[in-house]
PDB file of C-alpha atoms and ligand atoms in Angstrom:
ATOM      1  CA  MET B  65     -17.637  -9.897 -14.323  1.00  0.00           C
ATOM      2  CA  PRO B  66     -14.434 -11.939 -15.030  1.00  0.00           C
ATOM      3  CA  VAL B  67     -12.705 -10.663 -18.239  1.00  0.00           C
ATOM      4  CA  ALA B  68     -12.247 -12.959 -21.075  1.00  0.00           C
ATOM      5  CA  ALA B  69      -8.808 -14.128 -20.908  1.00  0.00           C
ATOM      6  CA  ALA B  70      -8.386 -15.013 -24.050  1.00  0.00           C
ATOM      7  CA  ASP B  71      -8.846 -11.730 -25.424  1.00  0.00           C
ATOM      8  CA  PRO B  72      -6.732  -9.328 -22.999  1.00  0.00           C
ATOM      9  CA  ALA B  73      -6.791  -6.292 -25.687  1.00  0.00           C
ATOM     10  CA  ALA B  74     -10.611  -6.137 -25.804  1.00  0.00           C
ATOM     11  CA  ALA B  75     -10.322  -6.634 -21.995  1.00  0.00           C
ATOM     12  CA  SER B  76      -7.707  -3.736 -21.786  1.00  0.00           C
ATOM     13  CA  ALA B  77      -9.974  -1.546 -23.538  1.00  0.00           C
ATOM     14  CA  GLU B  78     -12.802  -2.028 -20.924  1.00  0.00           C
ATOM     15  CA  ARG B  79      -9.959  -0.891 -18.249  1.00  0.00           C
ATOM     16  CA  VAL B  80     -10.545   2.826 -17.319  1.00  0.00           C
ATOM     17  CA  ALA B  81      -7.614   4.618 -15.697  1.00  0.00           C
ATOM     18  CA  SER B  82      -8.488   7.372 -13.698  1.00  0.00           C
ATOM     19  CA  THR B  83      -6.199   9.762 -12.473  1.00  0.00           C
ATOM     20  CA  ARG B  84      -4.460   9.680  -9.186  1.00  0.00           C
ATOM     21  CA  ARG B  85      -2.997  12.203  -6.774  1.00  0.00           C
ATOM     22  CA  VAL B  86      -0.390  10.952  -4.286  1.00  0.00           C
ATOM     23  CA  LEU B  87       1.747  11.760  -1.753  1.00  0.00           C
ATOM     24  CA  MET B  88       5.403  10.560  -1.493  1.00  0.00           C
ATOM     25  CA  CYS B  89       8.345  11.228   0.603  1.00  0.00           C
ATOM     26  CA  ARG B  90      12.153  11.233  -0.877  1.00  0.00           C
ATOM     27  CA  PRO B  91      14.204   8.300   1.324  1.00  0.00           C
ATOM     28  CA  GLU B  92      17.242  10.797   1.782  1.00  0.00           C
ATOM     29  CA  HIS B  93      17.632   9.325   5.011  1.00  0.00           C
ATOM     30  CA  PHE B  94      16.639   5.869   4.182  1.00  0.00           C
ATOM     31  CA  THR B  95      18.724   3.217   6.011  1.00  0.00           C
ATOM     32  CA  VAL B  96      17.730   0.234   8.246  1.00  0.00           C
ATOM     33  CA  VAL B  97      19.110   0.418  11.556  1.00  0.00           C
ATOM     34  CA  TYR B  98      16.271  -1.252  13.700  1.00  0.00           C
ATOM     35  CA  ARG B  99      13.891  -4.167  13.328  1.00  0.00           C
ATOM     36  CA  ILE B 100      10.218  -4.243  13.309  1.00  0.00           C
ATOM     37  CA  ASN B 101       9.556  -6.430  10.672  1.00  0.00           C
ATOM     38  CA  PRO B 102      11.388  -9.681   9.148  1.00  0.00           C
ATOM     39  CA  TRP B 103      12.298  -8.147   6.523  1.00  0.00           C
ATOM     40  CA  MET B 104      14.752  -5.761   8.061  1.00  0.00           C
ATOM     41  CA  HIS B 105      18.357  -6.912   8.962  1.00  0.00           C
ATOM     42  CA  PRO B 106      20.451  -3.991  10.707  1.00  0.00           C
ATOM     43  CA  GLN B 107      23.597  -5.890  10.785  1.00  0.00           C
ATOM     44  CA  VAL B 108      23.412  -5.666   6.641  1.00  0.00           C
ATOM     45  CA  PRO B 109      24.322  -2.342   5.503  1.00  0.00           C
ATOM     46  CA  THR B 110      22.278  -0.081   2.964  1.00  0.00           C
ATOM     47  CA  ASP B 111      23.014   1.679   0.140  1.00  0.00           C
ATOM     48  CA  THR B 112      20.503   5.232   0.457  1.00  0.00           C
ATOM     49  CA  ALA B 113      22.003   6.456  -3.024  1.00  0.00           C
ATOM     50  CA  LEU B 114      20.460   3.249  -4.870  1.00  0.00           C
ATOM     51  CA  ALA B 115      17.443   3.528  -2.507  1.00  0.00           C
ATOM     52  CA  LEU B 116      17.144   7.292  -4.078  1.00  0.00           C
ATOM     53  CA  ARG B 117      17.739   5.882  -7.744  1.00  0.00           C
ATOM     54  CA  GLN B 118      14.949   3.162  -7.555  1.00  0.00           C
ATOM     55  CA  TRP B 119      12.562   5.482  -5.783  1.00  0.00           C
ATOM     56  CA  GLN B 120      12.915   8.233  -8.490  1.00  0.00           C
ATOM     57  CA  THR B 121      11.736   5.747 -11.363  1.00  0.00           C
ATOM     58  CA  LEU B 122       9.000   4.879  -9.504  1.00  0.00           C
ATOM     59  CA  TYR B 123       8.289   8.723  -9.055  1.00  0.00           C
ATOM     60  CA  ASP B 124       8.891   9.635 -12.911  1.00  0.00           C
ATOM     61  CA  LEU B 125       6.814   6.444 -13.731  1.00  0.00           C
ATOM     62  CA  TYR B 126       3.798   8.385 -11.852  1.00  0.00           C
ATOM     63  CA  LEU B 127       4.118  11.414 -13.684  1.00  0.00           C
ATOM     64  CA  GLU B 128       4.296   9.272 -17.155  1.00  0.00           C
ATOM     65  CA  LEU B 129       1.105   7.733 -16.153  1.00  0.00           C
ATOM     66  CA  GLY B 130      -0.315  11.414 -15.366  1.00  0.00           C
ATOM     67  CA  PHE B 131      -0.442  11.117 -11.616  1.00  0.00           C
ATOM     68  CA  THR B 132      -0.022  14.509  -9.508  1.00  0.00           C
ATOM     69  CA  VAL B 133       2.738  13.875  -7.043  1.00  0.00           C
ATOM     70  CA  GLU B 134       3.168  15.679  -4.086  1.00  0.00           C
ATOM     71  CA  LEU B 135       6.165  15.512  -1.773  1.00  0.00           C
ATOM     72  CA  ILE B 136       6.800  15.629   1.752  1.00  0.00           C
ATOM     73  CA  ASP B 137       9.908  16.724   3.373  1.00  0.00           C
ATOM     74  CA  PRO B 138      12.205  13.805   4.338  1.00  0.00           C
ATOM     75  CA  VAL B 139      13.363  14.350   8.058  1.00  0.00           C
ATOM     76  CA  ALA B 140      16.344  13.424   9.335  1.00  0.00           C
ATOM     77  CA  GLY B 141      16.436  10.262  11.910  1.00  0.00           C
ATOM     78  CA  LEU B 142      13.219   8.862  10.422  1.00  0.00           C
ATOM     79  CA  PRO B 143      14.622   6.300   8.153  1.00  0.00           C
ATOM     80  CA  ASP B 144      11.235   4.795   7.235  1.00  0.00           C
ATOM     81  CA  MET B 145       9.533   7.693   6.388  1.00  0.00           C
ATOM     82  CA  VAL B 146       9.595   6.797   2.527  1.00  0.00           C
ATOM     83  CA  TYR B 147       6.787   4.652   3.448  1.00  0.00           C
ATOM     84  CA  ALA B 148       4.473   7.422   2.763  1.00  0.00           C
ATOM     85  CA  ALA B 149       1.328   5.009   3.016  1.00  0.00           C
ATOM     86  CA  ASN B 150       1.692   4.519   6.693  1.00  0.00           C
ATOM     87  CA  GLY B 151       1.279   8.243   7.510  1.00  0.00           C
ATOM     88  CA  GLY B 152      -2.588   8.498   7.213  1.00  0.00           C
ATOM     89  CA  PHE B 153      -5.695   7.899   5.677  1.00  0.00           C
ATOM     90  CA  VAL B 154      -6.944  10.246   3.590  1.00  0.00           C
ATOM     91  CA  LEU B 155     -10.752  10.064   2.272  1.00  0.00           C
ATOM     92  CA  ASP B 156     -13.130  12.544   1.247  1.00  0.00           C
ATOM     93  CA  GLY B 157     -10.878  15.353   1.973  1.00  0.00           C
ATOM     94  CA  ILE B 158     -10.507  13.972   5.919  1.00  0.00           C
ATOM     95  CA  ALA B 159      -7.003  12.798   6.806  1.00  0.00           C
ATOM     96  CA  TYR B 160      -7.068  10.222   9.500  1.00  0.00           C
ATOM     97  CA  GLY B 161      -3.600  10.402  11.307  1.00  0.00           C
ATOM     98  CA  ALA B 162      -1.350   7.533  11.876  1.00  0.00           C
ATOM     99  CA  ARG B 163      -0.457   6.416  15.533  1.00  0.00           C
ATOM    100  CA  PHE B 164       2.708   4.179  14.933  1.00  0.00           C
ATOM    101  CA  GLN B 165       3.131   1.103  16.790  1.00  0.00           C
ATOM    102  CA  TYR B 166       6.714   1.235  17.748  1.00  0.00           C
ATOM    103  CA  PRO B 167       8.347   4.534  19.145  1.00  0.00           C
ATOM    104  CA  GLU B 168      11.316   4.599  16.195  1.00  0.00           C
ATOM    105  CA  ARG B 169       8.439   6.018  13.646  1.00  0.00           C
ATOM    106  CA  GLY B 170       6.309   7.790  16.465  1.00  0.00           C
ATOM    107  CA  PRO B 171       7.384  11.237  15.242  1.00  0.00           C
ATOM    108  CA  GLU B 172       6.490  10.037  11.161  1.00  0.00           C
ATOM    109  CA  GLY B 173       2.725  10.957  12.573  1.00  0.00           C
ATOM    110  CA  PRO B 174       2.596  14.580  13.499  1.00  0.00           C
ATOM    111  CA  ALA B 175       5.093  14.957  10.531  1.00  0.00           C
ATOM    112  CA  TYR B 176       2.503  13.871   8.235  1.00  0.00           C
ATOM    113  CA  MET B 177      -0.316  15.104  10.329  1.00  0.00           C
ATOM    114  CA  GLU B 178       1.328  18.923   9.658  1.00  0.00           C
ATOM    115  CA  TRP B 179       1.768  18.075   5.990  1.00  0.00           C
ATOM    116  CA  PHE B 180      -1.989  17.045   5.806  1.00  0.00           C
ATOM    117  CA  GLY B 181      -3.179  20.524   7.570  1.00  0.00           C
ATOM    118  CA  ALA B 182      -0.848  22.792   5.517  1.00  0.00           C
ATOM    119  CA  HIS B 183      -2.489  20.832   2.215  1.00  0.00           C
ATOM    120  CA  GLY B 184      -5.975  21.882   2.745  1.00  0.00           C
ATOM    121  CA  PHE B 185      -7.142  18.302   4.401  1.00  0.00           C
ATOM    122  CA  ASP B 186      -9.334  18.146   7.724  1.00  0.00           C
ATOM    123  CA  VAL B 187      -7.020  16.418   9.719  1.00  0.00           C
ATOM    124  CA  ARG B 188      -8.018  14.161  12.716  1.00  0.00           C
ATOM    125  CA  GLU B 189      -6.038  12.992  15.639  1.00  0.00           C
ATOM    126  CA  PRO B 190      -6.058   9.599  15.948  1.00  0.00           C
ATOM    127  CA  VAL B 191      -6.667   7.740  19.042  1.00  0.00           C
ATOM    128  CA  SER B 192      -5.840   4.174  18.213  1.00  0.00           C
ATOM    129  CA  VAL B 193      -2.619   2.486  16.854  1.00  0.00           C
ATOM    130  CA  ASN B 194      -2.917   2.636  13.355  1.00  0.00           C
ATOM    131  CA  GLU B 195      -0.528   2.880  10.523  1.00  0.00           C
ATOM    132  CA  GLY B 196      -2.837   4.203   7.730  1.00  0.00           C
ATOM    133  CA  GLU B 197      -3.459   2.974   4.283  1.00  0.00           C
ATOM    134  CA  GLY B 198      -0.696   0.629   5.090  1.00  0.00           C
ATOM    135  CA  ASP B 199      -3.820  -1.054   6.803  1.00  0.00           C
ATOM    136  CA  PHE B 200      -6.356   0.665   5.349  1.00  0.00           C
ATOM    137  CA  LEU B 201      -7.486   0.114   1.740  1.00  0.00           C
ATOM    138  CA  LEU B 202     -10.622   1.570  -0.068  1.00  0.00           C
ATOM    139  CA  VAL B 203     -12.308  -1.487  -2.139  1.00  0.00           C
ATOM    140  CA  GLY B 204     -15.718   0.147  -3.603  1.00  0.00           C
ATOM    141  CA  GLU B 205     -17.497   1.687  -0.801  1.00  0.00           C
ATOM    142  CA  ARG B 206     -16.069   0.104   2.087  1.00  0.00           C
ATOM    143  CA  ILE B 207     -12.817   0.143   3.682  1.00  0.00           C
ATOM    144  CA  LEU B 208     -10.906  -3.005   4.028  1.00  0.00           C
ATOM    145  CA  ALA B 209      -8.883  -2.608   7.394  1.00  0.00           C
ATOM    146  CA  GLY B 210      -5.933  -5.267   8.397  1.00  0.00           C
ATOM    147  CA  THR B 211      -5.388  -5.886  12.034  1.00  0.00           C
ATOM    148  CA  GLY B 212      -2.917  -8.376  13.864  1.00  0.00           C
ATOM    149  CA  PHE B 213       0.379  -7.010  13.769  1.00  0.00           C
ATOM    150  CA  ARG B 214       0.053  -2.760  13.294  1.00  0.00           C
ATOM    151  CA  SER B 215      -3.167  -1.631  13.823  1.00  0.00           C
ATOM    152  CA  ASP B 216      -5.464  -2.069  16.566  1.00  0.00           C
ATOM    153  CA  ARG B 217      -8.862  -3.397  16.028  1.00  0.00           C
ATOM    154  CA  ALA B 218     -10.350  -0.360  17.632  1.00  0.00           C
ATOM    155  CA  SER B 219      -8.989   1.953  14.843  1.00  0.00           C
ATOM    156  CA  HIS B 220     -11.000   0.234  12.463  1.00  0.00           C
ATOM    157  CA  ASP B 221     -14.258   1.756  14.613  1.00  0.00           C
ATOM    158  CA  GLU B 222     -12.873   5.051  14.687  1.00  0.00           C
ATOM    159  CA  LEU B 223     -12.473   4.893  10.924  1.00  0.00           C
ATOM    160  CA  ALA B 224     -16.398   3.701  10.563  1.00  0.00           C
ATOM    161  CA  ALA B 225     -17.275   6.955  13.090  1.00  0.00           C
ATOM    162  CA  LEU B 226     -15.383   9.171  11.067  1.00  0.00           C
ATOM    163  CA  TYR B 227     -16.181   8.333   7.293  1.00  0.00           C
ATOM    164  CA  GLY B 228     -19.690   6.509   7.533  1.00  0.00           C
ATOM    165  CA  ARG B 229     -18.566   3.604   5.628  1.00  0.00           C
ATOM    166  CA  GLU B 230     -18.505   0.355   6.486  1.00  0.00           C
ATOM    167  CA  VAL B 231     -15.216  -0.677   7.408  1.00  0.00           C
ATOM    168  CA  VAL B 232     -14.206  -4.512   7.110  1.00  0.00           C
ATOM    169  CA  THR B 233     -11.865  -6.054   9.669  1.00  0.00           C
ATOM    170  CA  LEU B 234      -9.466  -8.578   8.173  1.00  0.00           C
ATOM    171  CA  ARG B 235      -6.796 -10.185  10.458  1.00  0.00           C
ATOM    172  CA  LEU B 236      -3.596 -10.783   9.408  1.00  0.00           C
ATOM    173  CA  VAL B 237      -1.539 -14.118  10.148  1.00  0.00           C
ATOM    174  CA  ASP B 238       1.569 -14.315   8.630  1.00  0.00           C
ATOM    175  CA  PRO B 239       4.511 -12.069   9.974  1.00  0.00           C
ATOM    176  CA  GLU B 240       5.893 -11.317   6.646  1.00  0.00           C
ATOM    177  CA  PHE B 241       3.023  -9.914   5.552  1.00  0.00           C
ATOM    178  CA  TYR B 242       2.452  -7.433   8.265  1.00  0.00           C
ATOM    179  CA  HIS B 243       0.106  -4.646   6.966  1.00  0.00           C
ATOM    180  CA  LEU B 244      -2.634  -5.401   4.531  1.00  0.00           C
ATOM    181  CA  ASP B 245      -1.059  -3.664   1.867  1.00  0.00           C
ATOM    182  CA  THR B 246       1.560  -6.187   1.716  1.00  0.00           C
ATOM    183  CA  ALA B 247      -1.074  -8.758   1.320  1.00  0.00           C
ATOM    184  CA  LEU B 248      -3.854  -7.490  -0.595  1.00  0.00           C
ATOM    185  CA  ALA B 249      -3.658  -5.134  -3.544  1.00  0.00           C
ATOM    186  CA  VAL B 250      -6.960  -3.309  -4.584  1.00  0.00           C
ATOM    187  CA  LEU B 251      -6.718  -3.418  -8.735  1.00  0.00           C
ATOM    188  CA  ASP B 252     -10.055  -1.604  -9.452  1.00  0.00           C
ATOM    189  CA  PRO B 253     -11.853   0.373  -6.663  1.00  0.00           C
ATOM    190  CA  THR B 254     -14.775   1.365  -8.493  1.00  0.00           C
ATOM    191  CA  PRO B 255     -17.908   0.551  -6.870  1.00  0.00           C
ATOM    192  CA  GLY B 256     -19.745  -1.792  -8.659  1.00  0.00           C
ATOM    193  CA  ARG B 257     -17.003  -3.494 -10.310  1.00  0.00           C
ATOM    194  CA  ALA B 258     -13.932  -3.525  -7.644  1.00  0.00           C
ATOM    195  CA  GLU B 259     -10.955  -5.994  -7.996  1.00  0.00           C
ATOM    196  CA  ILE B 260      -8.370  -7.077  -5.790  1.00  0.00           C
ATOM    197  CA  ALA B 261      -5.641  -9.568  -5.693  1.00  0.00           C
ATOM    198  CA  TYR B 262      -4.280 -11.126  -2.496  1.00  0.00           C
ATOM    199  CA  LEU B 263      -2.291 -13.735  -0.810  1.00  0.00           C
ATOM    200  CA  PRO B 264      -4.519 -16.721   0.746  1.00  0.00           C
ATOM    201  CA  LYS B 265      -1.876 -17.597   3.385  1.00  0.00           C
ATOM    202  CA  ALA B 266      -1.410 -14.141   5.108  1.00  0.00           C
ATOM    203  CA  PHE B 267      -5.260 -14.409   6.207  1.00  0.00           C
ATOM    204  CA  ALA B 268      -6.995 -15.936   9.483  1.00  0.00           C
ATOM    205  CA  PRO B 269      -9.527 -18.472   7.833  1.00  0.00           C
ATOM    206  CA  GLU B 270     -12.683 -16.058   9.181  1.00  0.00           C
ATOM    207  CA  SER B 271     -10.714 -13.645   6.817  1.00  0.00           C
ATOM    208  CA  LEU B 272     -10.333 -15.812   4.077  1.00  0.00           C
ATOM    209  CA  GLU B 273     -13.642 -17.154   3.550  1.00  0.00           C
ATOM    210  CA  TRP B 274     -14.963 -13.479   3.316  1.00  0.00           C
ATOM    211  CA  LEU B 275     -12.410 -12.313   1.120  1.00  0.00           C
ATOM    212  CA  ARG B 276     -13.513 -15.866  -1.379  1.00  0.00           C
ATOM    213  CA  ALA B 277     -17.162 -14.993  -0.630  1.00  0.00           C
ATOM    214  CA  GLU B 278     -17.048 -11.521  -1.701  1.00  0.00           C
ATOM    215  CA  PHE B 279     -14.575 -11.524  -4.181  1.00  0.00           C
ATOM    216  CA  PRO B 280     -14.702 -14.913  -5.922  1.00  0.00           C
ATOM    217  CA  ASP B 281     -13.201 -13.488  -9.187  1.00  0.00           C
ATOM    218  CA  ALA B 282      -9.942 -11.990  -7.454  1.00  0.00           C
ATOM    219  CA  ILE B 283      -6.548 -12.836  -8.453  1.00  0.00           C
ATOM    220  CA  THR B 284      -4.552 -14.903  -5.879  1.00  0.00           C
ATOM    221  CA  VAL B 285      -0.645 -14.418  -6.469  1.00  0.00           C
ATOM    222  CA  THR B 286       2.317 -17.204  -6.028  1.00  0.00           C
ATOM    223  CA  ASP B 287       4.338 -17.440  -2.649  1.00  0.00           C
ATOM    224  CA  GLU B 288       7.191 -16.251  -4.792  1.00  0.00           C
ATOM    225  CA  ASP B 289       5.569 -13.029  -6.183  1.00  0.00           C
ATOM    226  CA  ALA B 290       4.370 -12.523  -2.504  1.00  0.00           C
ATOM    227  CA  ALA B 291       7.770 -12.708  -1.277  1.00  0.00           C
ATOM    228  CA  VAL B 292       8.954  -9.783  -3.606  1.00  0.00           C
ATOM    229  CA  LEU B 293       6.127  -7.796  -2.138  1.00  0.00           C
ATOM    230  CA  GLY B 294       4.151  -8.046  -5.701  1.00  0.00           C
ATOM    231  CA  LEU B 295       1.302  -7.367  -4.097  1.00  0.00           C
ATOM    232  CA  ASN B 296       2.191  -3.867  -2.585  1.00  0.00           C
ATOM    233  CA  SER B 297       1.502  -2.310  -5.768  1.00  0.00           C
ATOM    234  CA  PHE B 298      -0.617   0.957  -6.919  1.00  0.00           C
ATOM    235  CA  SER B 299      -3.367   0.600  -9.496  1.00  0.00           C
ATOM    236  CA  ASP B 300      -5.055   3.403 -11.270  1.00  0.00           C
ATOM    237  CA  GLY B 301      -7.676   1.056 -12.444  1.00  0.00           C
ATOM    238  CA  ARG B 302      -5.429   0.086 -15.628  1.00  0.00           C
ATOM    239  CA  ASN B 303      -2.194   0.733 -15.138  1.00  0.00           C
ATOM    240  CA  VAL B 304      -0.699  -1.335 -12.146  1.00  0.00           C
ATOM    241  CA  VAL B 305       2.958  -0.736 -11.350  1.00  0.00           C
ATOM    242  CA  ILE B 306       4.568  -3.514  -9.577  1.00  0.00           C
ATOM    243  CA  ALA B 307       7.635  -5.052  -8.578  1.00  0.00           C
ATOM    244  CA  ARG B 308       9.095  -6.114 -11.413  1.00  0.00           C
ATOM    245  CA  ARG B 309      10.344  -9.685 -10.101  1.00  0.00           C
ATOM    246  CA  ALA B 310       6.377 -10.433  -9.598  1.00  0.00           C
ATOM    247  CA  GLU B 311       6.383 -12.201 -13.092  1.00  0.00           C
ATOM    248  CA  ASP B 312       3.303 -14.538 -12.442  1.00  0.00           C
ATOM    249  CA  PHE B 313       1.378 -11.636 -10.865  1.00  0.00           C
ATOM    250  CA  ALA B 314       1.927  -9.917 -13.998  1.00  0.00           C
ATOM    251  CA  ARG B 315       1.169 -12.573 -16.252  1.00  0.00           C
ATOM    252  CA  GLN B 316      -2.189 -12.714 -14.398  1.00  0.00           C
ATOM    253  CA  LEU B 317      -2.789  -8.838 -14.601  1.00  0.00           C
ATOM    254  CA  ARG B 318      -2.176  -8.936 -17.992  1.00  0.00           C
ATOM    255  CA  GLU B 319      -4.971 -11.753 -18.555  1.00  0.00           C
ATOM    256  CA  ARG B 320      -7.332  -9.540 -17.051  1.00  0.00           C
ATOM    257  CA  GLY B 321      -6.677  -6.503 -19.241  1.00  0.00           C
ATOM    258  CA  TYR B 322      -4.341  -4.713 -17.002  1.00  0.00           C
ATOM    259  CA  THR B 323      -0.798  -3.182 -17.919  1.00  0.00           C
ATOM    260  CA  PRO B 324       1.820  -3.986 -15.148  1.00  0.00           C
ATOM    261  CA  HIS B 325       4.381  -1.631 -14.952  1.00  0.00           C
ATOM    262  CA  GLY B 326       7.273  -3.348 -12.894  1.00  0.00           C
ATOM    263  CA  VAL B 327      10.032  -1.350 -10.839  1.00  0.00           C
ATOM    264  CA  ASP B 328      12.842  -2.708  -9.173  1.00  0.00           C
ATOM    265  CA  LEU B 329      12.630  -1.036  -5.502  1.00  0.00           C
ATOM    266  CA  SER B 330      14.960  -4.069  -3.844  1.00  0.00           C
ATOM    267  CA  GLU B 331      16.606  -1.495  -1.775  1.00  0.00           C
ATOM    268  CA  LEU B 332      13.487  -0.314  -0.256  1.00  0.00           C
ATOM    269  CA  LEU B 333      12.215  -3.992   0.112  1.00  0.00           C
ATOM    270  CA  ARG B 334      14.921  -4.039   2.610  1.00  0.00           C
ATOM    271  CA  GLY B 335      12.976  -1.874   5.071  1.00  0.00           C
ATOM    272  CA  GLY B 336      10.380  -4.395   4.584  1.00  0.00           C
ATOM    273  CA  GLY B 337       8.279  -2.203   1.674  1.00  0.00           C
ATOM    274  CA  GLY B 338       7.621  -1.979  -2.145  1.00  0.00           C
ATOM    275  CA  VAL B 339       5.715   0.328  -4.368  1.00  0.00           C
ATOM    276  CA  LYS B 340       2.560   0.829  -2.430  1.00  0.00           C
ATOM    277  CA  CYS B 341       4.285   1.356   0.651  1.00  0.00           C
ATOM    278  CA  CYS B 342       5.803   4.434  -0.712  1.00  0.00           C
ATOM    279  CA  THR B 343       2.245   5.839  -1.825  1.00  0.00           C
ATOM    280  CA  LEU B 344      -0.476   7.522  -0.189  1.00  0.00           C
ATOM    281  CA  GLU B 345      -3.270   8.392  -1.929  1.00  0.00           C
ATOM    282  CA  LEU B 346      -5.082  11.466  -1.580  1.00  0.00           C
ATOM    283  CA  ARG B 347      -8.573  11.560  -2.188  1.00  0.00           C
TER     284      ARG B 347
HETATM  285  N1  LIG T 838       9.994  -0.457   7.923  1.00  0.00           N
HETATM  286  C1  LIG T 838       8.507  -0.172   8.059  1.00  0.00           C
HETATM  287  C2  LIG T 838       8.037  -0.725   8.930  1.00  0.00           C
HETATM  288  O1  LIG T 838       8.184  -1.735   9.182  1.00  0.00           O
HETATM  289  C3  LIG T 838       8.072  -0.357   6.192  1.00  0.00           C
HETATM  290  C4  LIG T 838       6.617   0.039   6.181  1.00  0.00           C
HETATM  291  C5  LIG T 838       5.971  -0.764   5.406  1.00  0.00           C
HETATM  292  N2  LIG T 838       4.721   0.254   4.614  1.00  0.00           N
HETATM  293  C6  LIG T 838       3.903  -0.780   3.914  1.00  0.00           C
HETATM  294  N3  LIG T 838       2.721   0.154   3.593  1.00  0.00           N
HETATM  295  N4  LIG T 838       3.350  -1.762   4.081  1.00  0.00           N
HETATM  296  O2  LIG T 838       7.129  -0.191   9.654  1.00  0.00           O
END
């Protein structure tokens, strides 16, 4: 399974991109006016125009990569709605709605469910607190599910019942990496050759033990790369869109035959989100 680091060109020939369909939300109302994660500092002013320009570079890159990008209308008064990954979890045409932990984000749940319903998805109302793809990641046939800060453990059972798939609970312990998608990246979700990258210190001992056993060849990233939310990335199996400043992660990706594409979302980082947070996959 490990790809020869000595010959990245040959390795990259084996990496297969599959086009993605994603949902995004323009950060028209982005700002930081409350604090629900350690990255947010409401006393520091934000630059919405800059956030929009940076977000646009991500949107444009996805189009260049051949993705289908759908847009949901931003709602005034919901500054975090740009982080579309939290809007739900969508797989097999079924959209499991989000139920946010903090009231500030509460109305985003119904807004996203309305979009899913209007676009042909079978919408399921959530019972438990869960923040969608922020905490749920499809890897191979399984769903890895984060808990500890946001999504309730009970939501993992709801997921398992809804999709008839194995759901593996991973417990997060570092408040800076409060959603699973800030601590773990899916590089290749293909069953049989699934690959991930993660930040070991973000996980409780039993979860780390499980990750090490299941993914012995996984990339582990440096604290520096994690501190710019480098893991909060989006891959099509070959192209991996990451934070531009996550240079060592980019190097490791190249060694494995992936093509990293760096983007600068520094303004959105001030809300505690990066590339993946702005991206909800529709499957
Ligand atoms: N300010 C948002 C929050 O704390 C950021 C969400 C980031 N999204 C993500 N998928 N990690 O809820």
